[in-house]
Amino acid sequence: DAGVTQSPTHLIKTRGQHVTLRCSPISGHKSVSWYQQVLGQGPQFIFQYYEKEERGRGNFPDRFSARQFPNYSSELNVNALLLGDSALYLCASSFGHLGNTIYFGEGSWLTVV
Amino acid sequence: AQKITQTQPGMFVQEKEAVTLDCTYDTSDQSYGLFWYKQPSSGEMIFLIYQGSYDEQNATEGRYSLNFQKARKSANLVISASQLGDSAMYFCAMRANAGGTSYGKLTFGQGTILTVHP
C-alpha cells in the first residue's frame, strides 16, 4: 500500500508569490495534518483536518490556509510568501482524529528567494 | 500548553550496543499520547512507537522500546542492538487526547542526532 504522498518534493518561489502543496493520505485514513519544519527545529503544527472539517489550527498567520477534499486528500496554500516561509512542509495522516499511529510523508521542501 | 524537552543534542553509540534517548514532557492534560519519530537526512518522519498515558505496559516495537515513567514525566526511547542505519535525527512528540488547546496536534521536541559508529 502507498504511504503518505506529497507533491511537489522541492520547489523554489519568489517573495510575494503563492504556493500550493498537496498531500494524499494513506488509503482509509481520514485525518490529515500539516506541519512546518524550519531547519534545525522540530516540526510546528499548522492545521488538522478530519472528515473534511478543520479540527485544529496552529499559530500561523492567515496567509496560511488549507482544505480537505472528499477523497481525504488535502492542500496547503500559502500566500504572499516571505523568506521565513522557507522550510520543509510535512503532511501527516491517521485513521481517526486521535489515531495512535500517525504517518508522515516525505515532505515538500520550499525555498523562498 | 504542552512542552517536550530533549536535552541531548547529539548521541554516539557503537554498532550493536543499546542507546537511550531522553525525553521529558510537561502537560496539564490527563489523557495524552507520546510518540517517537526518526528523521533521516532525506526529511521523511518515520513513526517508531506510541505510548498512551493510561497504558500500564511500556510500549515495544521490535528493537524500539519506550521507557515510560509517568510520575517523572519522562518517555525515553531505547534502541537495542544499534545498526548503522539508525543514524538519524530522533524526535519525541506528544498530543493531548481529551480536549484543550493541544487537542489532536503533535508538539515536538528539538530532536537528538544519533550517530552509530561501526
Coordinates of N, CA and C in Angstrom, one line a residue:
Chain A
D1 N 0.8 -1.2 0.0 CA 0.0 0.0 0.0 C 0.9 1.2 0.0
A2 N 0.4 2.3 -0.7 CA 1.2 3.5 -0.7 C 1.1 4.2 0.6
G3 N 2.2 4.9 0.9 CA 2.2 5.7 2.2 C 1.6 7.0 1.9
V4 N 1.9 8.0 2.7 CA 1.5 9.4 2.5 C 2.3 10.0 1.4
T5 N 1.7 10.5 0.4 CA 2.4 11.1 -0.7 C 2.2 12.6 -0.7
Q6 N 3.3 13.3 -1.0 CA 3.3 14.8 -1.1 C 3.9 15.2 -2.4
S7 N 3.3 16.3 -2.8 CA 3.9 16.9 -4.0 C 3.8 18.5 -4.0
P8 N 4.7 19.2 -4.6 CA 5.9 18.7 -5.2 C 6.9 18.4 -4.1
T9 N 8.0 17.7 -4.4 CA 9.0 17.4 -3.4 C 10.0 18.6 -3.1
H10 N 10.3 19.3 -4.1 CA 11.1 20.5 -4.0 C 10.5 21.6 -4.9
L11 N 10.6 22.8 -4.3 CA 10.2 24.0 -5.2 C 10.8 25.2 -4.7
I12 N 11.0 26.1 -5.6 CA 11.6 27.5 -5.3 C 10.6 28.5 -5.8
K13 N 10.3 29.4 -4.8 CA 9.4 30.5 -5.1 C 10.0 31.9 -4.8
T14 N 9.5 32.9 -5.3 CA 9.9 34.3 -5.1 C 9.1 34.9 -4.0
R15 N 9.7 35.8 -3.2 CA 8.9 36.5 -2.2 C 7.6 37.1 -2.9
G16 N 6.5 37.0 -2.1 CA 5.3 37.6 -2.6 C 4.4 36.6 -3.4
Q17 N 5.0 35.5 -3.9 CA 4.3 34.6 -4.7 C 3.4 33.7 -3.8
H18 N 2.6 32.9 -4.5 CA 1.7 31.9 -3.8 C 2.2 30.5 -4.1
V19 N 1.9 29.6 -3.1 CA 2.3 28.2 -3.3 C 1.2 27.3 -2.8
T20 N 1.0 26.2 -3.5 CA 0.1 25.2 -3.1 C 0.8 23.8 -3.0
L21 N 0.7 23.2 -1.9 CA 1.3 21.9 -1.6 C 0.2 20.9 -1.4
R22 N 0.4 19.7 -1.9 CA -0.6 18.7 -2.0 C -0.2 17.4 -1.2
C23 N -1.2 16.8 -0.7 CA -1.0 15.6 0.2 C -2.1 14.6 -0.1
S24 N -1.7 13.3 -0.3 CA -2.6 12.2 -0.3 C -2.4 11.3 0.9
P25 N -3.3 11.1 1.7 CA -3.1 10.3 2.9 C -3.1 8.8 2.5
I26 N -2.7 8.0 3.5 CA -2.8 6.6 3.3 C -4.2 6.2 3.1
S27 N -4.5 5.2 2.2 CA -5.8 4.8 1.9 C -6.6 4.4 3.2
G28 N -7.7 5.0 3.3 CA -8.5 4.7 4.5 C -8.4 5.7 5.7
H29 N -7.3 6.5 5.6 CA -7.1 7.5 6.6 C -7.9 8.7 6.3
K30 N -8.6 9.2 7.4 CA -9.5 10.3 7.2 C -9.0 11.6 7.8
S31 N -7.9 11.6 8.5 CA -7.3 12.7 9.2 C -6.0 13.1 8.5
V32 N -5.9 14.4 8.2 CA -4.7 14.9 7.6 C -4.2 16.2 8.4
S33 N -3.0 16.2 8.7 CA -2.4 17.4 9.4 C -1.2 17.9 8.6
W34 N -1.0 19.2 8.8 CA 0.2 19.9 8.2 C 1.1 20.4 9.2
Y35 N 2.4 20.3 9.0 CA 3.4 20.8 9.9 C 4.5 21.5 9.1
Q36 N 5.1 22.5 9.7 CA 6.2 23.3 9.1 C 7.5 23.0 9.9
Q37 N 8.5 22.6 9.3 CA 9.8 22.3 10.0 C 10.9 23.2 9.4
V38 N 11.3 24.2 10.2 CA 12.4 25.0 9.8 C 13.7 24.3 10.2
L39 N 14.7 24.5 9.4 CA 16.0 23.8 9.6 C 16.5 23.9 11.0
G40 N 16.8 22.8 11.6 CA 17.3 22.7 12.9 C 16.3 22.7 14.1
Q41 N 15.0 22.7 13.7 CA 14.0 22.7 14.7 C 13.0 21.5 14.5
G42 N 12.2 21.2 15.5 CA 11.2 20.3 15.4 C 10.0 20.8 14.6
P43 N 9.2 20.0 14.0 CA 8.0 20.4 13.3 C 7.0 21.2 14.1
Q44 N 6.4 22.2 13.5 CA 5.4 23.0 14.2 C 4.0 22.8 13.5
F45 N 3.0 22.6 14.3 CA 1.7 22.3 13.8 C 1.1 23.5 13.1
I46 N 0.5 23.2 11.9 CA -0.2 24.3 11.2 C -1.7 24.0 11.2
F47 N -2.1 22.9 10.6 CA -3.6 22.6 10.5 C -3.8 21.1 10.7
Q48 N -5.0 20.8 11.2 CA -5.5 19.4 11.1 C -6.9 19.4 10.5
Y49 N -7.1 18.5 9.6 CA -8.5 18.3 9.1 C -8.9 16.8 9.3
Y50 N -10.1 16.7 9.7 CA -10.7 15.3 9.9 C -12.1 15.3 9.3
E51 N -12.4 14.4 8.4 CA -13.7 14.3 7.7 C -14.0 15.6 7.1
K52 N -13.0 16.2 6.5 CA -13.2 17.4 5.6 C -13.5 18.7 6.5
E53 N -13.4 18.6 7.8 CA -13.6 19.8 8.6 C -12.3 20.1 9.3
E54 N -12.0 21.4 9.5 CA -10.8 21.8 10.2 C -11.0 21.5 11.7
R55 N -10.1 20.8 12.3 CA -10.2 20.4 13.7 C -9.2 21.1 14.5
G56 N -8.2 21.8 13.9 CA -7.2 22.5 14.7 C -6.4 23.4 13.8
R57 N -5.9 24.5 14.4 CA -5.1 25.4 13.7 C -4.0 25.9 14.6
G58 N -2.8 25.9 14.1 CA -1.7 26.3 14.9 C -1.5 27.8 14.8
N59 N -0.4 28.3 15.4 CA -0.2 29.8 15.5 C 0.5 30.2 14.2
F60 N -0.2 30.3 13.1 CA 0.3 30.7 11.9 C -0.6 31.8 11.3
P61 N 0.0 32.8 10.5 CA -0.8 33.9 10.0 C -1.9 33.4 9.0
D62 N -2.8 34.3 8.7 CA -3.9 34.0 7.8 C -3.4 33.7 6.4
R63 N -2.2 34.0 6.1 CA -1.6 33.7 4.8 C -1.6 32.2 4.5
F64 N -1.7 31.5 5.6 CA -1.7 30.0 5.5 C -3.2 29.5 5.5
S65 N -3.5 28.7 4.6 CA -4.9 28.1 4.6 C -4.8 26.7 4.0
A66 N -5.8 25.9 4.3 CA -5.8 24.5 3.8 C -7.2 24.1 3.6
R67 N -7.3 22.9 3.0 CA -8.6 22.3 2.9 C -8.4 20.8 2.6
Q68 N -9.5 20.1 2.9 CA -9.5 18.7 2.6 C -10.6 18.3 1.7
F69 N -10.3 17.5 0.8 CA -11.3 17.1 -0.3 C -12.1 15.9 0.1
P70 N -13.2 15.6 -0.7 CA -14.0 14.4 -0.4 C -13.2 13.1 -0.4
N71 N -12.1 13.0 -1.1 CA -11.3 11.8 -1.1 C -10.2 11.8 0.0
Y72 N -10.3 12.8 0.9 CA -9.5 13.0 2.0 C -8.1 13.5 1.7
S73 N -7.8 13.8 0.4 CA -6.5 14.5 0.1 C -6.6 15.9 0.6
S74 N -5.5 16.6 0.6 CA -5.5 17.9 1.2 C -4.6 18.8 0.5
E75 N -4.8 20.1 0.5 CA -3.9 21.1 0.0 C -3.6 22.1 1.1
L76 N -2.4 22.6 1.1 CA -1.9 23.7 1.9 C -1.6 24.8 1.0
N77 N -2.1 26.0 1.3 CA -1.9 27.2 0.5 C -1.2 28.2 1.3
V78 N -0.2 28.8 0.8 CA 0.5 29.9 1.4 C 0.6 31.1 0.5
N79 N 0.0 32.2 0.9 CA 0.0 33.4 0.1 C 1.1 34.4 0.5
A80 N 1.5 35.3 -0.4 CA 2.4 36.4 -0.1 C 3.6 35.8 0.6
L81 N 4.3 34.9 0.0 CA 5.4 34.2 0.6 C 6.5 35.2 1.1
L82 N 7.0 34.8 2.3 CA 8.1 35.5 2.9 C 9.4 34.6 2.9
L83 N 10.5 35.2 3.1 CA 11.8 34.4 3.2 C 11.7 33.4 4.3
G84 N 11.0 33.8 5.4 CA 10.9 32.9 6.6 C 10.0 31.8 6.4
D85 N 9.3 31.7 5.3 CA 8.4 30.5 5.0 C 9.2 29.4 4.4
S86 N 10.5 29.6 4.1 CA 11.4 28.5 3.6 C 11.5 27.5 4.7
A87 N 11.1 26.3 4.3 CA 11.0 25.2 5.3 C 10.6 23.9 4.6
L88 N 10.6 22.8 5.4 CA 10.1 21.5 5.0 C 8.7 21.5 5.5
Y89 N 7.7 21.2 4.6 CA 6.3 21.1 4.9 C 5.9 19.7 4.9
L90 N 5.5 19.2 6.1 CA 5.2 17.8 6.2 C 3.7 17.6 6.4
C91 N 3.2 16.5 5.7 CA 1.8 16.1 5.8 C 1.8 14.8 6.6
A92 N 0.8 14.7 7.5 CA 0.7 13.5 8.3 C -0.8 13.0 8.2
S93 N -0.9 11.7 8.2 CA -2.2 11.1 8.1 C -2.4 10.0 9.2
S94 N -3.7 9.9 9.6 CA -4.0 8.9 10.6 C -5.5 8.5 10.3
F95 N -5.8 7.3 10.8 CA -7.2 6.8 10.5 C -8.2 7.7 11.2
G96 N -8.1 8.0 12.4 CA -9.1 8.8 13.1 C -8.5 10.1 13.6
H97 N -9.3 10.9 14.2 CA -8.8 12.2 14.7 C -7.7 12.0 15.7
L98 N -7.8 10.9 16.5 CA -6.7 10.7 17.5 C -6.1 9.3 17.3
G99 N -5.7 9.1 16.1 CA -5.0 7.8 15.8 C -3.7 7.6 16.6
N100 N -3.5 6.4 16.9 CA -2.2 6.1 17.7 C -1.0 5.9 16.8
T101 N -1.3 5.8 15.5 CA -0.2 5.7 14.5 C -0.4 6.8 13.5
I102 N 0.5 7.8 13.5 CA 0.4 8.9 12.7 C 1.6 8.8 11.7
Y103 N 1.3 8.8 10.4 CA 2.4 8.6 9.4 C 2.6 9.9 8.7
F104 N 3.8 10.2 8.4 CA 4.2 11.4 7.7 C 4.6 11.0 6.2
G105 N 4.5 12.0 5.4 CA 5.0 11.9 4.0 C 6.5 12.3 4.0
E106 N 7.1 12.4 2.9 CA 8.5 12.7 2.7 C 8.7 14.3 2.7
G107 N 7.6 15.0 2.7 CA 7.7 16.4 2.8 C 7.9 17.2 1.5
S108 N 7.6 18.4 1.5 CA 7.8 19.3 0.4 C 8.8 20.4 0.9
W109 N 10.0 20.4 0.2 CA 11.0 21.4 0.6 C 10.7 22.7 -0.2
L110 N 10.4 23.8 0.6 CA 10.1 25.1 -0.1 C 11.2 26.0 0.2
T111 N 11.7 26.6 -0.8 CA 12.7 27.7 -0.7 C 12.1 28.9 -1.3
V112 N 12.1 30.0 -0.5 CA 11.6 31.3 -0.9 C 12.9 32.2 -1.1
V113 N 13.0 32.8 -2.3 CA 14.2 33.7 -2.6 C 13.7 35.1 -2.9
Chain B
A1 N -0.7 24.3 28.0 CA 0.2 24.1 26.9 C 1.1 23.0 27.2
Q2 N 1.5 22.3 26.1 CA 2.4 21.2 26.3 C 3.9 21.6 25.9
K3 N 4.8 20.9 26.5 CA 6.2 21.2 26.2 C 7.0 19.9 26.2
I4 N 7.8 19.7 25.2 CA 8.7 18.5 25.1 C 10.1 19.0 25.2
T5 N 10.9 18.3 26.0 CA 12.3 18.7 26.2 C 13.2 17.5 25.9
Q6 N 14.1 17.6 24.9 CA 15.1 16.6 24.6 C 16.4 17.3 24.9
T7 N 17.1 16.8 25.9 CA 18.3 17.5 26.4 C 19.6 17.1 25.7
Q8 N 19.5 16.1 24.9 CA 20.7 15.6 24.2 C 20.8 16.0 22.8
P9 N 21.5 17.1 22.5 CA 21.6 17.5 21.1 C 22.1 16.4 20.2
G10 N 23.1 15.6 20.7 CA 23.7 14.6 19.9 C 24.1 13.4 20.8
M11 N 24.0 12.2 20.2 CA 24.4 11.0 20.9 C 25.2 10.1 20.0
F12 N 26.2 9.4 20.6 CA 27.0 8.5 19.8 C 26.9 7.1 20.4
V13 N 26.9 6.1 19.6 CA 26.8 4.7 20.1 C 27.5 3.8 19.1
Q14 N 28.1 2.8 19.7 CA 28.8 1.8 18.9 C 27.7 0.8 18.3
E15 N 28.0 0.4 17.1 CA 27.1 -0.6 16.5 C 26.9 -1.8 17.4
K16 N 25.7 -2.3 17.4 CA 25.3 -3.5 18.2 C 25.0 -3.2 19.7
E17 N 25.3 -2.0 20.1 CA 25.1 -1.6 21.5 C 23.7 -1.0 21.6
A18 N 23.2 -0.9 22.9 CA 21.9 -0.2 23.1 C 22.2 1.3 23.4
V19 N 21.2 2.1 23.1 CA 21.3 3.5 23.4 C 19.9 4.0 23.9
T20 N 20.0 5.0 24.8 CA 18.7 5.6 25.3 C 18.7 7.1 25.0
L21 N 17.6 7.5 24.4 CA 17.4 8.9 24.0 C 16.4 9.5 25.0
D22 N 16.7 10.6 25.6 CA 15.9 11.1 26.7 C 14.8 12.0 26.1
C23 N 13.7 12.0 26.8 CA 12.6 12.9 26.5 C 11.8 13.2 27.8
T24 N 11.6 14.4 28.2 CA 10.7 14.8 29.3 C 9.7 15.7 28.7
Y25 N 8.5 15.7 29.4 CA 7.4 16.4 28.9 C 6.7 17.2 30.0
D26 N 6.0 18.2 29.7 CA 5.2 18.9 30.6 C 3.8 19.1 30.1
T27 N 2.8 18.8 30.8 CA 1.4 18.9 30.4 C 0.5 18.9 31.6
S28 N -0.6 19.6 31.5 CA -1.6 19.5 32.5 C -2.8 18.6 32.1
D29 N -2.6 18.0 30.9 CA -3.6 17.1 30.4 C -3.5 15.7 31.1
Q30 N -4.7 15.1 31.3 CA -4.7 13.8 32.0 C -4.5 12.7 31.0
S31 N -5.1 12.9 29.8 CA -5.0 11.9 28.7 C -4.2 12.4 27.6
Y32 N -3.1 11.7 27.3 CA -2.2 12.2 26.2 C -1.5 11.0 25.6
G33 N -0.9 11.3 24.5 CA -0.1 10.2 23.8 C 1.3 10.7 23.6
L34 N 2.2 9.8 23.6 CA 3.6 10.1 23.4 C 4.1 9.4 22.2
F35 N 4.8 10.0 21.3 CA 5.3 9.4 20.0 C 6.8 9.6 19.9
W36 N 7.4 8.7 19.2 CA 8.8 8.9 18.8 C 8.9 8.7 17.3
Y37 N 9.7 9.6 16.6 CA 9.9 9.6 15.2 C 11.4 9.6 14.9
K38 N 11.7 9.0 13.8 CA 13.1 9.0 13.2 C 13.0 9.8 12.0
Q39 N 14.0 10.8 11.8 CA 14.1 11.6 10.6 C 15.4 11.5 10.0
P40 N 15.6 10.7 8.9 CA 16.9 10.7 8.2 C 17.1 12.0 7.5
S41 N 18.2 12.1 6.9 CA 18.6 13.4 6.2 C 17.6 13.6 5.0
S42 N 17.0 12.6 4.5 CA 16.0 12.8 3.4 C 14.8 13.6 3.8
G43 N 14.5 13.7 5.1 CA 13.4 14.5 5.6 C 12.2 13.8 6.1
E44 N 12.0 12.6 5.6 CA 10.7 11.9 6.0 C 10.7 11.6 7.5
M45 N 9.6 11.8 8.1 CA 9.4 11.5 9.5 C 8.9 10.0 9.6
I46 N 9.6 9.1 10.2 CA 9.3 7.7 10.3 C 8.7 7.4 11.7
F47 N 7.5 7.0 11.7 CA 6.9 6.7 13.0 C 7.6 5.4 13.6
L48 N 7.9 5.5 14.9 CA 8.6 4.4 15.6 C 7.7 3.7 16.6
I49 N 7.1 4.5 17.5 CA 6.4 3.9 18.7 C 5.5 4.9 19.3
Y50 N 4.4 4.4 19.9 CA 3.4 5.2 20.6 C 3.2 4.7 22.0
Q51 N 3.0 5.6 23.0 CA 2.6 5.2 24.3 C 1.5 6.1 24.8
G52 N 0.4 5.5 25.2 CA -0.7 6.3 25.8 C -0.5 6.5 27.3
S53 N -1.0 7.6 27.8 CA -0.8 8.0 29.2 C -1.4 7.0 30.1
Y54 N -2.4 6.3 29.7 CA -3.1 5.3 30.5 C -2.6 3.9 30.3
D55 N -1.7 3.7 29.4 CA -1.1 2.4 29.1 C -0.2 2.0 30.3
E56 N -0.5 0.8 30.8 CA 0.3 0.3 32.0 C 1.6 -0.3 31.6
Q57 N 1.6 -0.9 30.4 CA 2.8 -1.5 30.0 C 3.6 -0.5 29.1
N58 N 5.0 -0.6 29.2 CA 5.8 0.1 28.3 C 5.6 -0.4 26.9
A59 N 5.5 0.5 25.9 CA 5.4 0.1 24.5 C 6.7 -0.5 23.9
T60 N 6.5 -1.5 23.1 CA 7.7 -2.0 22.4 C 7.3 -2.3 20.9
E61 N 8.3 -2.0 20.0 CA 8.1 -2.3 18.6 C 9.5 -2.7 18.1
G62 N 9.6 -4.0 18.0 CA 10.9 -4.6 17.5 C 12.1 -4.2 18.4
R63 N 13.0 -3.5 17.8 CA 14.2 -3.0 18.6 C 14.0 -1.8 19.4
Y64 N 12.8 -1.2 19.3 CA 12.5 0.1 20.0 C 11.6 -0.2 21.2
S65 N 11.9 0.4 22.3 CA 11.0 0.3 23.4 C 11.0 1.7 24.1
L66 N 9.9 2.0 24.7 CA 9.7 3.3 25.3 C 9.6 3.1 26.8
N67 N 10.6 3.7 27.5 CA 10.6 3.7 29.0 C 9.8 4.8 29.5
F68 N 8.5 4.5 29.9 CA 7.6 5.5 30.3 C 7.5 5.5 31.8
Q69 N 7.9 6.7 32.3 CA 7.8 7.0 33.8 C 6.9 8.1 34.0
K70 N 5.6 7.9 34.2 CA 4.6 8.9 34.3 C 4.8 9.9 35.4
A71 N 5.2 9.4 36.5 CA 5.4 10.4 37.7 C 6.6 11.3 37.4
R72 N 7.6 10.9 36.7 CA 8.7 11.7 36.4 C 8.5 12.5 35.0
K73 N 7.4 12.2 34.4 CA 7.1 12.8 33.1 C 8.2 12.6 32.1
S74 N 8.6 11.4 32.0 CA 9.7 11.0 31.0 C 9.2 9.9 30.1
A75 N 9.7 9.9 28.9 CA 9.3 8.9 27.9 C 10.5 8.7 27.0
N76 N 11.5 8.0 27.6 CA 12.8 7.8 26.9 C 12.7 6.6 25.9
L77 N 13.3 6.8 24.8 CA 13.4 5.8 23.7 C 14.6 4.9 23.9
V78 N 14.5 3.6 23.9 CA 15.6 2.7 24.0 C 15.7 2.0 22.7
I79 N 16.8 2.1 22.0 CA 17.1 1.3 20.8 C 18.1 0.2 21.2
S80 N 17.7 -1.0 21.0 CA 18.6 -2.1 21.3 C 19.4 -2.5 20.0
A81 N 20.6 -3.1 20.2 CA 21.3 -3.6 19.1 C 21.4 -2.6 17.9
S82 N 22.0 -1.4 18.2 CA 22.0 -0.3 17.2 C 22.7 -0.8 15.9
Q83 N 22.1 -0.2 14.8 CA 22.6 -0.5 13.4 C 23.1 0.8 12.8
L84 N 23.9 0.7 11.8 CA 24.4 1.9 11.1 C 23.3 2.7 10.6
G85 N 22.2 2.0 10.1 CA 21.1 2.7 9.5 C 20.2 3.4 10.6
D86 N 20.5 3.3 11.8 CA 19.8 4.0 12.9 C 20.3 5.4 13.0
S87 N 21.4 5.8 12.3 CA 21.9 7.1 12.4 C 20.9 8.1 11.8
A88 N 20.4 9.0 12.5 CA 19.4 9.9 12.1 C 19.1 10.9 13.2
M89 N 18.1 11.8 12.9 CA 17.6 12.7 14.0 C 16.4 12.0 14.6
Y90 N 16.2 12.1 15.9 CA 15.1 11.4 16.6 C 14.3 12.5 17.3
F91 N 13.0 12.5 17.1 CA 12.1 13.4 17.7 C 11.1 12.7 18.7
C92 N 10.9 13.3 19.8 CA 9.9 12.9 20.8 C 8.7 13.9 20.6
A93 N 7.5 13.4 20.6 CA 6.3 14.3 20.4 C 5.2 13.9 21.3
M94 N 4.3 14.8 21.7 CA 3.1 14.4 22.5 C 1.9 15.1 21.9
R95 N 0.7 14.6 22.3 CA -0.5 15.1 21.8 C -1.6 14.9 23.0
A96 N -2.4 15.9 23.2 CA -3.5 15.8 24.1 C -4.6 15.0 23.5
N97 N -5.1 14.1 24.3 CA -6.2 13.2 23.7 C -7.6 13.5 24.2
A98 N -7.7 14.6 25.0 CA -9.0 14.9 25.5 C -9.2 16.3 25.7
G99 N -9.3 17.1 24.6 CA -9.7 18.5 24.7 C -8.5 19.4 25.0
G100 N -8.7 20.6 25.2 CA -7.7 21.6 25.5 C -7.0 22.1 24.2
T101 N -6.2 23.1 24.3 CA -5.6 23.7 23.1 C -4.6 22.8 22.4
S102 N -4.2 21.8 23.0 CA -3.2 20.9 22.3 C -3.9 19.6 21.8
Y103 N -5.3 19.7 21.8 CA -6.0 18.5 21.4 C -5.8 18.2 19.9
G104 N -5.4 17.0 19.7 CA -5.2 16.5 18.3 C -3.9 16.8 17.6
K105 N -3.1 17.8 18.1 CA -1.9 18.2 17.4 C -0.7 17.6 18.1
L106 N 0.3 17.4 17.4 CA 1.6 16.9 17.9 C 2.5 18.1 18.3
T107 N 3.0 18.1 19.5 CA 4.0 19.0 19.9 C 5.4 18.3 19.9
F108 N 6.3 18.8 19.2 CA 7.6 18.1 19.1 C 8.7 18.8 19.9
G109 N 9.7 17.9 20.3 CA 10.9 18.5 20.9 C 11.9 18.9 19.9
Q110 N 13.1 19.3 20.3 CA 14.1 19.8 19.4 C 14.9 18.7 18.7
G111 N 14.7 17.5 19.2 CA 15.4 16.4 18.5 C 16.8 16.1 19.0
T112 N 17.2 14.8 18.8 CA 18.5 14.4 19.2 C 19.1 13.7 17.9
I113 N 20.3 14.1 17.6 CA 21.0 13.4 16.4 C 21.8 12.2 17.0
L114 N 21.4 11.1 16.5 CA 22.1 9.8 16.8 C 23.1 9.4 15.7
T115 N 24.3 9.2 16.1 CA 25.3 8.6 15.2 C 25.8 7.3 15.7
V116 N 25.7 6.3 14.8 CA 26.1 4.9 15.2 C 27.4 4.7 14.5
H117 N 28.4 4.3 15.3 CA 29.8 4.1 14.8 C 29.9 2.6 14.5
P118 N 30.6 2.2 13.4 CA 30.9 0.8 13.2 C 31.9 0.2 14.2

